[in-house]
């Protein structure tokens, strides 16, 4: 039966997805930036008021994107879990299929069709997630590079007020 290799392939893909989904995208970049100590009064700063404001905006946006990526991975994992459950049911029924009644065969056919549907859904969800994850990682690296400098307490307070950050 051709469903068995497909089921086995999906199990492997689901295992990979579960492994890949264990890392959370959301990093708390805004909280990390706000927790950094400002430069001492009179010390040189590398992030002026405008640059710091941009960094705060970027950090807030990246935090939202990270949270959305975590939600997307949760969706992939839910799809994979349902597919794996169906695979388990189907594999358990296959040895007794020859002596099964028509209703059992119909039920198996429906589960195989649903499994195939979930397999396609998971592939597209995961492909979209991977693209967004890659873009996110590039943006985080740029943020970390561009916003690594020092800033003054006054510039931080002004930017927080302007952006309504508490």
PDB file of C-alpha atoms in Angstrom, residues 67-164:
ATOM      1  CA  UNK A  67       6.273  36.146  18.876  1.00  0.00           C
ATOM      2  CA  UNK A  68       4.467  35.684  15.541  1.00  0.00           C
ATOM      3  CA  UNK A  69       7.128  33.162  14.494  1.00  0.00           C
ATOM      4  CA  UNK A  70       6.599  31.236  17.714  1.00  0.00           C
ATOM      5  CA  UNK A  71       2.868  31.145  16.952  1.00  0.00           C
ATOM      6  CA  UNK A  72       3.578  29.939  13.409  1.00  0.00           C
ATOM      7  CA  UNK A  73       5.772  27.126  14.741  1.00  0.00           C
ATOM      8  CA  UNK A  74       3.006  26.165  17.158  1.00  0.00           C
ATOM      9  CA  UNK A  75       0.640  25.875  14.190  1.00  0.00           C
ATOM     10  CA  UNK A  76       3.117  23.628  12.365  1.00  0.00           C
ATOM     11  CA  UNK A  77       3.507  21.488  15.457  1.00  0.00           C
ATOM     12  CA  UNK A  78      -0.267  21.136  15.898  1.00  0.00           C
ATOM     13  CA  UNK A  79      -0.596  20.040  12.273  1.00  0.00           C
ATOM     14  CA  UNK A  80       2.261  17.559  12.697  1.00  0.00           C
ATOM     15  CA  UNK A  81       0.778  16.194  15.909  1.00  0.00           C
ATOM     16  CA  UNK A  82      -2.586  15.557  14.258  1.00  0.00           C
ATOM     17  CA  UNK A  83      -0.866  13.892  11.307  1.00  0.00           C
ATOM     18  CA  UNK A  84       1.211  11.708  13.614  1.00  0.00           C
ATOM     19  CA  UNK A  85      -1.903  10.668  15.520  1.00  0.00           C
ATOM     20  CA  UNK A  86      -3.592   9.681  12.276  1.00  0.00           C
ATOM     21  CA  UNK A  87      -0.460   7.818  11.224  1.00  0.00           C
ATOM     22  CA  UNK A  88      -0.528   5.850  14.457  1.00  0.00           C
ATOM     23  CA  UNK A  89      -4.193   4.943  13.946  1.00  0.00           C
ATOM     24  CA  UNK A  90      -3.632   3.991  10.318  1.00  0.00           C
ATOM     25  CA  UNK A  91      -0.574   1.875  11.059  1.00  0.00           C
ATOM     26  CA  UNK A  92      -2.461   0.058  13.810  1.00  0.00           C
ATOM     27  CA  UNK A  93      -5.323  -0.763  11.442  1.00  0.00           C
ATOM     28  CA  UNK A  94      -3.268  -1.845   8.410  1.00  0.00           C
ATOM     29  CA  UNK A  95      -2.396  -5.407   9.612  1.00  0.00           C
ATOM     30  CA  UNK A  96      -6.081  -6.247  10.074  1.00  0.00           C
ATOM     31  CA  UNK A  97      -7.331  -4.512   6.942  1.00  0.00           C
ATOM     32  CA  UNK A  98      -8.011  -7.685   4.950  1.00  0.00           C
ATOM     33  CA  UNK A  99     -10.503  -8.950   7.533  1.00  0.00           C
ATOM     34  CA  UNK A 100     -11.952  -5.512   8.301  1.00  0.00           C
ATOM     35  CA  UNK A 101     -15.470  -4.536   7.386  1.00  0.00           C
ATOM     36  CA  UNK A 102     -16.387  -1.969   4.773  1.00  0.00           C
ATOM     37  CA  UNK A 103     -16.906   0.777   7.375  1.00  0.00           C
ATOM     38  CA  UNK A 104     -13.401   0.208   8.791  1.00  0.00           C
ATOM     39  CA  UNK A 105     -11.943   0.387   5.271  1.00  0.00           C
ATOM     40  CA  UNK A 106     -13.895   3.567   4.574  1.00  0.00           C
ATOM     41  CA  UNK A 107     -12.701   5.095   7.848  1.00  0.00           C
ATOM     42  CA  UNK A 108      -9.107   4.215   6.980  1.00  0.00           C
ATOM     43  CA  UNK A 109      -9.505   5.804   3.559  1.00  0.00           C
ATOM     44  CA  UNK A 110     -10.826   8.991   5.149  1.00  0.00           C
ATOM     45  CA  UNK A 111      -7.952   9.077   7.648  1.00  0.00           C
ATOM     46  CA  UNK A 112      -5.399   8.504   4.884  1.00  0.00           C
ATOM     47  CA  UNK A 113      -6.942  11.362   2.872  1.00  0.00           C
ATOM     48  CA  UNK A 114      -6.896  13.634   5.935  1.00  0.00           C
ATOM     49  CA  UNK A 115      -3.306  12.598   6.614  1.00  0.00           C
ATOM     50  CA  UNK A 116      -2.306  13.506   3.055  1.00  0.00           C
ATOM     51  CA  UNK A 117      -4.078  16.858   3.432  1.00  0.00           C
ATOM     52  CA  UNK A 118      -2.231  17.533   6.682  1.00  0.00           C
ATOM     53  CA  UNK A 119       1.063  16.519   5.105  1.00  0.00           C
ATOM     54  CA  UNK A 120       0.658  19.100   2.359  1.00  0.00           C
ATOM     55  CA  UNK A 121      -0.482  21.726   4.861  1.00  0.00           C
ATOM     56  CA  UNK A 122       2.517  21.051   7.089  1.00  0.00           C
ATOM     57  CA  UNK A 123       4.941  21.292   4.169  1.00  0.00           C
ATOM     58  CA  UNK A 124       3.596  24.692   3.122  1.00  0.00           C
ATOM     59  CA  UNK A 125       3.378  25.985   6.708  1.00  0.00           C
ATOM     60  CA  UNK A 126       6.925  24.920   7.455  1.00  0.00           C
ATOM     61  CA  UNK A 127       8.337  26.346   4.221  1.00  0.00           C
ATOM     62  CA  UNK A 128       6.729  29.709   5.004  1.00  0.00           C
ATOM     63  CA  UNK A 129       8.002  29.527   8.582  1.00  0.00           C
ATOM     64  CA  UNK A 130      11.566  28.794   7.455  1.00  0.00           C
ATOM     65  CA  UNK A 131      11.580  31.816   5.123  1.00  0.00           C
ATOM     66  CA  UNK A 132      10.264  34.124   7.831  1.00  0.00           C
ATOM     67  CA  UNK A 133      12.683  32.646  10.394  1.00  0.00           C
ATOM     68  CA  UNK A 134      15.660  33.265   8.101  1.00  0.00           C
ATOM     69  CA  UNK A 135      14.567  36.849   7.447  1.00  0.00           C
ATOM     70  CA  UNK A 136      14.087  37.355  11.182  1.00  0.00           C
ATOM     71  CA  UNK A 137      17.550  36.046  12.038  1.00  0.00           C
ATOM     72  CA  UNK A 138      19.108  38.393   9.459  1.00  0.00           C
ATOM     73  CA  UNK A 139      17.176  41.326  10.928  1.00  0.00           C
ATOM     74  CA  UNK A 140      18.220  40.399  14.483  1.00  0.00           C
ATOM     75  CA  UNK A 141      21.865  40.221  13.435  1.00  0.00           C
ATOM     76  CA  UNK A 142      21.571  43.665  11.823  1.00  0.00           C
ATOM     77  CA  UNK A 143      19.884  45.012  14.965  1.00  0.00           C
ATOM     78  CA  UNK A 144      22.598  43.600  17.201  1.00  0.00           C
ATOM     79  CA  UNK A 145      25.286  45.078  14.963  1.00  0.00           C
ATOM     80  CA  UNK A 146      23.685  48.501  14.521  1.00  0.00           C
ATOM     81  CA  UNK A 147      22.390  48.968  18.063  1.00  0.00           C
ATOM     82  CA  UNK A 148      25.333  47.706  20.074  1.00  0.00           C
ATOM     83  CA  UNK A 149      26.639  51.169  20.973  1.00  0.00           C
ATOM     84  CA  UNK A 150      26.259  53.360  24.011  1.00  0.00           C
ATOM     85  CA  UNK A 151      23.618  56.004  24.622  1.00  0.00           C
ATOM     86  CA  UNK A 152      22.858  58.689  27.142  1.00  0.00           C
ATOM     87  CA  UNK A 153      20.177  58.480  29.829  1.00  0.00           C
ATOM     88  CA  UNK A 154      18.562  61.668  28.464  1.00  0.00           C
ATOM     89  CA  UNK A 155      18.320  60.228  24.931  1.00  0.00           C
ATOM     90  CA  UNK A 156      16.868  56.987  26.296  1.00  0.00           C
ATOM     91  CA  UNK A 157      14.276  58.814  28.385  1.00  0.00           C
ATOM     92  CA  UNK A 158      13.298  61.051  25.449  1.00  0.00           C
ATOM     93  CA  UNK A 159      12.985  58.111  23.045  1.00  0.00           C
ATOM     94  CA  UNK A 160      10.941  56.080  25.540  1.00  0.00           C
ATOM     95  CA  UNK A 161       8.593  59.024  26.048  1.00  0.00           C
ATOM     96  CA  UNK A 162       8.209  59.599  22.298  1.00  0.00           C
ATOM     97  CA  UNK A 163       7.543  55.905  21.625  1.00  0.00           C
ATOM     98  CA  UNK A 164       5.363  55.519  24.718  1.00  0.00           C
TER      99      UNK A 164
END
